[in-house]
Amino acid sequence: MRTLIEAFTNAFGQLSDKAVLRVLIKSMLITLLVFVVKGVGLYFGLIWIGASYSKDSGSGFAEAAAAVIITGLAFWFLFRVVAVAVLHFFADEVVAAVEARHFPDLADQAKPLPFRRDLRNSLKGMGRTIGAHILALPLAGILLITGVGPALLFLVINAWLLGRELTEMAWLRHCEDQEDDNPVPQHHRMMLGGIVAGIMVIPFANLLAPVVGAAAGTHLSHRAMLAKRAKDNSESAA
């Protein structure tokens, strides 16, 4: 737990760094722009559908209201998916800033990811998220009788997904061809993901969550890498 607290303390403390602040602003604006574009597209789509089925197109107020409501709901439920997908394209900048400040020895060994690999990781993350939530729907339906069951189920799922993605953003810069050998213990990943998932349901704070989570995940990844290196060196010396 101490490791996790230190990771988040350092992550929040680095929000004032220019490099991290740039990523925060870029990822925040692009994420919001995605939802705005979807909302505008939805509005014109509803206008077109209304005009196709009725000669009286009206003032468009009903379509605008529907677009705002649907987009608002989409923002609430899909913010985590879109925000983390966008962050994948800027994750290198966050990780590099954390490495430069806290892990200079490891920074020299990092290999920035090319755009193609960033895109692949982003799509894989989105696929995992959508697939996991679809598979969980039947169980969530059964748990409806408990009242809080579905919320707890999706919190656990998001904790697992976020914990993996936010630690891999740093790990992938060092892993060579061993992508599946994430050194961060599973319980640390789950706690990291659970905390970030919790922040993501808080209005306004949710805009900070992806970048803070990526920075905290970098701390956990690098501490785990250093611990593994020390263990390997100890075993070699023995």
XYZ file of C-alpha atoms in Angstrom:
238
model
C 0.000 0.000 0.000
C 2.881 2.365 0.788
C 4.234 1.889 -2.736
C 0.844 2.792 -4.189
C 0.476 5.896 -2.003
C 3.938 7.091 -3.012
C 3.139 6.456 -6.684
C -0.007 8.607 -6.574
C 1.646 11.294 -4.443
C 4.462 11.621 -6.973
C 1.998 11.486 -9.877
C -0.116 14.352 -8.544
C 3.047 16.246 -7.650
C 4.227 16.095 -11.246
C 1.074 17.597 -12.775
C 2.827 20.974 -12.741
C 5.641 19.702 -14.989
C 5.387 21.294 -18.427
C 5.671 17.968 -20.242
C 2.916 16.330 -18.175
C 0.764 19.457 -18.311
C 1.003 19.491 -22.110
C -0.177 15.882 -22.290
C -2.986 16.612 -19.831
C -4.245 19.528 -21.920
C -3.859 17.714 -25.259
C -5.523 14.498 -24.141
C -8.300 16.385 -22.344
C -9.108 18.582 -25.364
C -9.021 15.689 -27.841
C -11.208 13.518 -25.599
C -13.757 16.315 -25.216
C -13.572 17.025 -28.960
C -14.402 13.387 -29.723
C -17.623 13.645 -27.730
C -18.494 17.067 -29.178
C -18.057 15.757 -32.725
C -20.168 12.714 -31.874
C -22.856 14.973 -30.410
C -22.933 17.222 -33.475
C -23.005 14.218 -35.778
C -25.830 12.709 -33.746
C -27.806 15.966 -33.934
C -27.603 16.138 -37.730
C -28.329 12.418 -37.928
C -31.521 12.883 -35.911
C -32.474 15.859 -38.096
C -32.009 13.714 -41.205
C -34.032 10.831 -39.746
C -36.815 13.227 -38.718
C -36.913 14.803 -42.172
C -37.062 11.353 -43.779
C -40.173 10.335 -41.862
C -41.985 13.640 -41.502
C -42.592 16.612 -43.779
C -42.735 18.890 -40.751
C -39.104 19.053 -39.671
C -39.847 21.404 -36.762
C -37.332 23.727 -35.097
C -34.795 21.011 -34.299
C -35.116 21.619 -30.564
C -36.194 18.030 -29.848
C -33.282 16.651 -31.861
C -30.838 18.980 -30.121
C -32.147 17.979 -26.688
C -31.927 14.280 -27.594
C -28.374 14.733 -28.905
C -27.287 16.519 -25.712
C -28.825 13.843 -23.474
C -27.409 10.907 -25.445
C -23.970 12.530 -25.698
C -24.016 13.249 -21.966
C -24.816 9.613 -21.221
C -22.117 8.486 -23.654
C -19.617 10.765 -21.919
C -20.536 9.269 -18.544
C -20.298 5.644 -19.663
C -17.610 5.807 -22.377
C -15.277 8.493 -21.035
C -12.884 5.902 -19.624
C -12.633 4.058 -22.960
C -12.076 7.157 -25.088
C -9.766 8.959 -22.636
C -7.394 6.010 -22.216
C -7.428 5.302 -25.965
C -6.421 8.929 -26.629
C -3.796 8.849 -23.878
C -2.054 5.909 -25.564
C -0.805 8.307 -28.246
C 0.804 10.619 -25.668
C 1.781 8.056 -23.035
C 5.447 8.187 -24.054
C 5.593 11.848 -23.031
C 4.165 11.132 -19.560
C 6.412 8.130 -19.011
C 9.496 10.017 -20.237
C 8.753 12.916 -17.859
C 8.413 10.564 -14.882
C 11.566 8.679 -15.867
C 13.589 11.872 -16.264
C 12.583 13.102 -12.824
C 12.482 9.914 -10.757
C 14.225 7.095 -12.694
C 17.082 8.599 -14.753
C 18.954 5.277 -14.863
C 16.047 3.560 -16.569
C 15.296 6.492 -18.870
C 18.405 5.769 -20.946
C 17.184 2.236 -21.633
C 13.690 3.193 -22.798
C 12.659 2.838 -26.432
C 9.872 5.229 -27.496
C 7.042 3.420 -29.251
C 6.365 4.154 -32.935
C 2.930 5.465 -33.937
C 1.920 2.117 -35.421
C 2.528 0.349 -32.116
C 0.730 3.093 -30.188
C -2.256 2.650 -32.497
C -2.165 -1.116 -32.083
C -2.020 -0.841 -28.284
C -4.858 1.675 -28.277
C -7.082 -0.568 -30.403
C -6.186 -3.633 -28.330
C -7.089 -1.764 -25.143
C -10.424 -0.646 -26.571
C -11.127 -4.178 -27.765
C -10.367 -5.654 -24.337
C -12.568 -3.081 -22.640
C -15.554 -3.530 -24.931
C -15.204 -7.319 -24.952
C -14.898 -7.596 -21.161
C -17.963 -5.423 -20.600
C -20.054 -7.342 -23.139
C -19.078 -10.672 -21.563
C -19.966 -9.302 -18.120
C -23.462 -8.158 -19.101
C -25.228 -11.514 -18.397
C -23.673 -11.712 -14.923
C -24.507 -8.056 -14.307
C -28.126 -8.828 -15.188
C -28.215 -11.634 -12.618
C -26.636 -9.368 -9.993
C -29.314 -6.703 -10.473
C -31.299 -8.302 -7.666
C -28.534 -7.325 -5.233
C -28.782 -3.632 -6.100
C -25.056 -2.882 -5.955
C -23.839 -6.067 -7.636
C -23.502 -4.705 -11.210
C -21.657 -1.578 -10.027
C -19.160 -3.659 -8.034
C -18.724 -6.080 -10.939
C -17.875 -3.333 -13.408
C -15.612 -1.653 -10.852
C -13.582 -4.880 -10.598
C -13.493 -5.241 -14.392
C -12.356 -1.645 -14.869
C -9.779 -2.005 -12.100
C -8.289 -5.004 -13.918
C -8.367 -3.298 -17.332
C -6.996 0.050 -16.155
C -4.343 -1.525 -13.959
C -3.034 -3.445 -16.927
C -3.141 -0.575 -19.422
C -1.697 2.111 -17.150
C 1.298 -0.008 -16.125
C 1.906 -1.318 -19.649
C 2.314 2.246 -20.946
C 5.682 2.310 -19.173
C 6.517 -1.397 -19.382
C 6.203 -1.521 -23.169
C 9.078 0.985 -23.494
C 11.410 -1.490 -21.781
C 10.032 -4.955 -22.433
C 11.623 -5.722 -25.835
C 9.535 -8.709 -27.022
C 8.239 -9.723 -23.569
C 5.007 -7.731 -23.532
C 3.160 -10.283 -21.399
C 5.753 -10.254 -18.605
C 4.453 -7.136 -16.848
C 6.523 -7.047 -13.619
C 3.961 -5.135 -11.532
C 2.228 -7.508 -9.071
C -1.409 -8.178 -9.918
C -2.678 -6.776 -6.602
C -0.841 -3.490 -7.228
C -2.367 -3.296 -10.705
C -5.841 -3.951 -9.340
C -5.482 -1.278 -6.654
C -4.109 1.222 -9.169
C -6.960 0.513 -11.568
C -9.569 0.645 -8.814
C -8.397 4.048 -7.597
C -8.279 5.494 -11.113
C -11.704 4.020 -11.920
C -13.045 5.676 -8.780
C -11.557 9.048 -9.771
C -13.133 8.700 -13.207
C -16.666 8.848 -11.812
C -15.992 12.186 -10.084
C -16.918 15.169 -12.304
C -13.928 17.316 -13.363
C -11.504 15.080 -11.453
C -12.147 12.446 -14.133
C -10.348 14.676 -16.641
C -7.140 14.307 -14.631
C -7.519 10.588 -13.953
C -5.925 9.104 -17.125
C -2.734 11.188 -16.913
C -2.409 10.770 -13.136
C -2.991 7.041 -13.584
C -0.346 6.800 -16.314
C 2.186 8.612 -14.119
C 1.377 6.427 -11.099
C 1.514 3.329 -13.305
C 4.972 4.395 -14.471
C 6.167 4.569 -10.858
C 4.807 1.096 -10.131
C 6.319 -0.352 -13.322
C 9.750 1.125 -12.710
C 9.855 0.128 -9.069
C 8.929 -3.403 -10.107
C 11.617 -3.402 -12.815
C 14.254 -2.197 -10.362
C 13.188 -4.830 -7.807
C 13.380 -7.549 -10.464
C 16.812 -6.344 -11.566
C 18.092 -6.348 -7.974
C 16.737 -9.870 -7.478
C 18.345 -11.125 -10.691
C 21.684 -9.541 -9.751
C 21.493 -11.113 -6.294
C 20.777 -14.533 -7.768
C 23.628 -14.137 -10.271
C 26.068 -13.155 -7.515
C 25.029 -16.194 -5.480
